[in-house]
PDB file of C-alpha atoms in Angstrom:
ATOM      1  CA  MET A   1    -122.346 -59.854 -44.242  1.00  0.00           C
ATOM      2  CA  ASP A   2    -124.747 -59.289 -41.456  1.00  0.00           C
ATOM      3  CA  THR A   3    -123.898 -57.193 -38.501  1.00  0.00           C
ATOM      4  CA  ALA A   4    -123.877 -60.176 -36.033  1.00  0.00           C
ATOM      5  CA  ALA A   5    -121.563 -62.212 -38.014  1.00  0.00           C
ATOM      6  CA  SER A   6    -119.357 -59.129 -38.796  1.00  0.00           C
ATOM      7  CA  ASP A   7    -119.163 -58.287 -34.967  1.00  0.00           C
ATOM      8  CA  TYR A   8    -118.339 -61.896 -34.173  1.00  0.00           C
ATOM      9  CA  ARG A   9    -115.576 -61.842 -36.858  1.00  0.00           C
ATOM     10  CA  ARG A  10    -114.197 -58.835 -35.196  1.00  0.00           C
ATOM     11  CA  TRP A  11    -114.218 -60.076 -31.817  1.00  0.00           C
ATOM     12  CA  ILE A  12    -112.356 -63.377 -32.804  1.00  0.00           C
ATOM     13  CA  ARG A  13    -109.698 -61.486 -34.602  1.00  0.00           C
ATOM     14  CA  LYS A  14    -109.390 -58.826 -31.901  1.00  0.00           C
ATOM     15  CA  THR A  15    -109.256 -61.468 -29.576  1.00  0.00           C
ATOM     16  CA  PHE A  16    -106.222 -63.419 -31.205  1.00  0.00           C
ATOM     17  CA  ALA A  17    -104.428 -60.102 -31.448  1.00  0.00           C
ATOM     18  CA  ASP A  18    -104.773 -59.228 -27.893  1.00  0.00           C
ATOM     19  CA  LEU A  19    -103.531 -62.776 -26.721  1.00  0.00           C
ATOM     20  CA  ALA A  20    -100.598 -62.524 -29.435  1.00  0.00           C
ATOM     21  CA  GLU A  21     -99.615 -59.106 -28.254  1.00  0.00           C
ATOM     22  CA  GLU A  22     -99.863 -60.404 -24.418  1.00  0.00           C
ATOM     23  CA  ALA A  23     -97.994 -63.147 -25.403  1.00  0.00           C
ATOM     24  CA  GLY A  24     -95.017 -60.936 -26.831  1.00  0.00           C
ATOM     25  CA  ALA A  25     -95.555 -61.558 -30.567  1.00  0.00           C
ATOM     26  CA  ALA A  26     -93.610 -58.975 -32.621  1.00  0.00           C
ATOM     27  CA  ALA A  27     -96.606 -58.858 -35.022  1.00  0.00           C
ATOM     28  CA  PRO A  28     -99.661 -59.355 -33.201  1.00  0.00           C
ATOM     29  CA  SER A  29    -102.033 -58.299 -36.126  1.00  0.00           C
ATOM     30  CA  THR A  30    -100.210 -60.275 -38.756  1.00  0.00           C
ATOM     31  CA  LEU A  31    -100.567 -63.500 -36.284  1.00  0.00           C
ATOM     32  CA  ALA A  32    -104.466 -62.697 -35.491  1.00  0.00           C
ATOM     33  CA  ILE A  33    -104.847 -62.529 -39.042  1.00  0.00           C
ATOM     34  CA  GLN A  34    -103.216 -65.890 -39.837  1.00  0.00           C
ATOM     35  CA  LEU A  35    -104.682 -67.635 -36.941  1.00  0.00           C
ATOM     36  CA  HIS A  36    -108.129 -66.520 -37.961  1.00  0.00           C
ATOM     37  CA  ALA A  37    -107.619 -67.832 -41.457  1.00  0.00           C
ATOM     38  CA  LEU A  38    -106.794 -71.183 -39.809  1.00  0.00           C
ATOM     39  CA  TRP A  39    -109.887 -71.124 -37.883  1.00  0.00           C
ATOM     40  CA  ASP A  40    -112.204 -70.271 -40.487  1.00  0.00           C
ATOM     41  CA  GLY A  41    -110.582 -73.066 -42.727  1.00  0.00           C
ATOM     42  CA  ALA A  42    -110.779 -75.843 -40.138  1.00  0.00           C
ATOM     43  CA  ALA A  43    -114.523 -74.957 -39.177  1.00  0.00           C
ATOM     44  CA  GLN A  44    -115.402 -74.679 -42.923  1.00  0.00           C
ATOM     45  CA  SER A  45    -113.270 -78.076 -43.484  1.00  0.00           C
ATOM     46  CA  LEU A  46    -114.927 -79.835 -40.419  1.00  0.00           C
ATOM     47  CA  GLN A  47    -118.260 -78.739 -41.197  1.00  0.00           C
ATOM     48  CA  MET A  48    -118.051 -80.060 -45.006  1.00  0.00           C
ATOM     49  CA  ASP A  49    -115.844 -83.235 -44.452  1.00  0.00           C
ATOM     50  CA  HIS A  50    -117.109 -84.227 -40.916  1.00  0.00           C
ATOM     51  CA  HIS A  51    -113.534 -85.506 -40.607  1.00  0.00           C
ATOM     52  CA  PRO A  52    -112.311 -85.088 -37.193  1.00  0.00           C
ATOM     53  CA  GLU A  53    -108.558 -85.051 -38.231  1.00  0.00           C
ATOM     54  CA  VAL A  54    -109.016 -81.350 -39.421  1.00  0.00           C
ATOM     55  CA  VAL A  55    -109.069 -80.734 -35.565  1.00  0.00           C
ATOM     56  CA  ARG A  56    -105.809 -82.307 -35.075  1.00  0.00           C
ATOM     57  CA  ALA A  57    -104.166 -80.685 -38.374  1.00  0.00           C
ATOM     58  CA  ALA A  58    -105.354 -77.362 -37.629  1.00  0.00           C
ATOM     59  CA  ARG A  59    -103.860 -77.435 -33.773  1.00  0.00           C
ATOM     60  CA  ASP A  60    -100.607 -78.570 -35.403  1.00  0.00           C
ATOM     61  CA  ALA A  61    -100.770 -75.655 -37.883  1.00  0.00           C
ATOM     62  CA  ALA A  62    -101.408 -72.989 -34.981  1.00  0.00           C
ATOM     63  CA  ALA A  63     -98.705 -74.504 -33.006  1.00  0.00           C
ATOM     64  CA  ALA A  64     -96.182 -73.849 -35.835  1.00  0.00           C
ATOM     65  CA  LEU A  65     -97.463 -70.311 -36.171  1.00  0.00           C
ATOM     66  CA  LEU A  66     -97.236 -69.553 -32.388  1.00  0.00           C
ATOM     67  CA  ASP A  67     -93.646 -71.355 -32.375  1.00  0.00           C
ATOM     68  CA  ALA A  68     -92.784 -69.025 -35.252  1.00  0.00           C
ATOM     69  CA  ALA A  69     -94.175 -65.447 -33.967  1.00  0.00           C
ATOM     70  CA  LEU A  70     -93.652 -66.148 -30.190  1.00  0.00           C
ATOM     71  CA  PRO A  71     -90.599 -65.419 -28.092  1.00  0.00           C
ATOM     72  CA  VAL A  72     -88.735 -68.342 -26.836  1.00  0.00           C
ATOM     73  CA  THR A  73     -90.172 -68.298 -23.555  1.00  0.00           C
ATOM     74  CA  TYR A  74     -93.535 -69.227 -24.741  1.00  0.00           C
ATOM     75  CA  LYS A  75     -92.374 -72.241 -26.998  1.00  0.00           C
ATOM     76  CA  ALA A  76     -93.009 -76.001 -26.089  1.00  0.00           C
ATOM     77  CA  LEU A  77     -95.119 -75.127 -23.151  1.00  0.00           C
TER      78      LEU A  77
END
């Protein structure tokens, strides 16, 4: 993988991890990996299938991940 793509992927994962840590996730790096995988899958699916429903499905999946990983104070905001 080229350097720019690798740098971008590291930045995305670090951003997710930093936000997860700030929100109080017990395992911010794990949540970051999960969200990054979801991000990648949604982007690839949208690009290949051109179906906007994938965006809503990814949002719902991300909400479920966040609900499971974050303290009660962040849920249902």
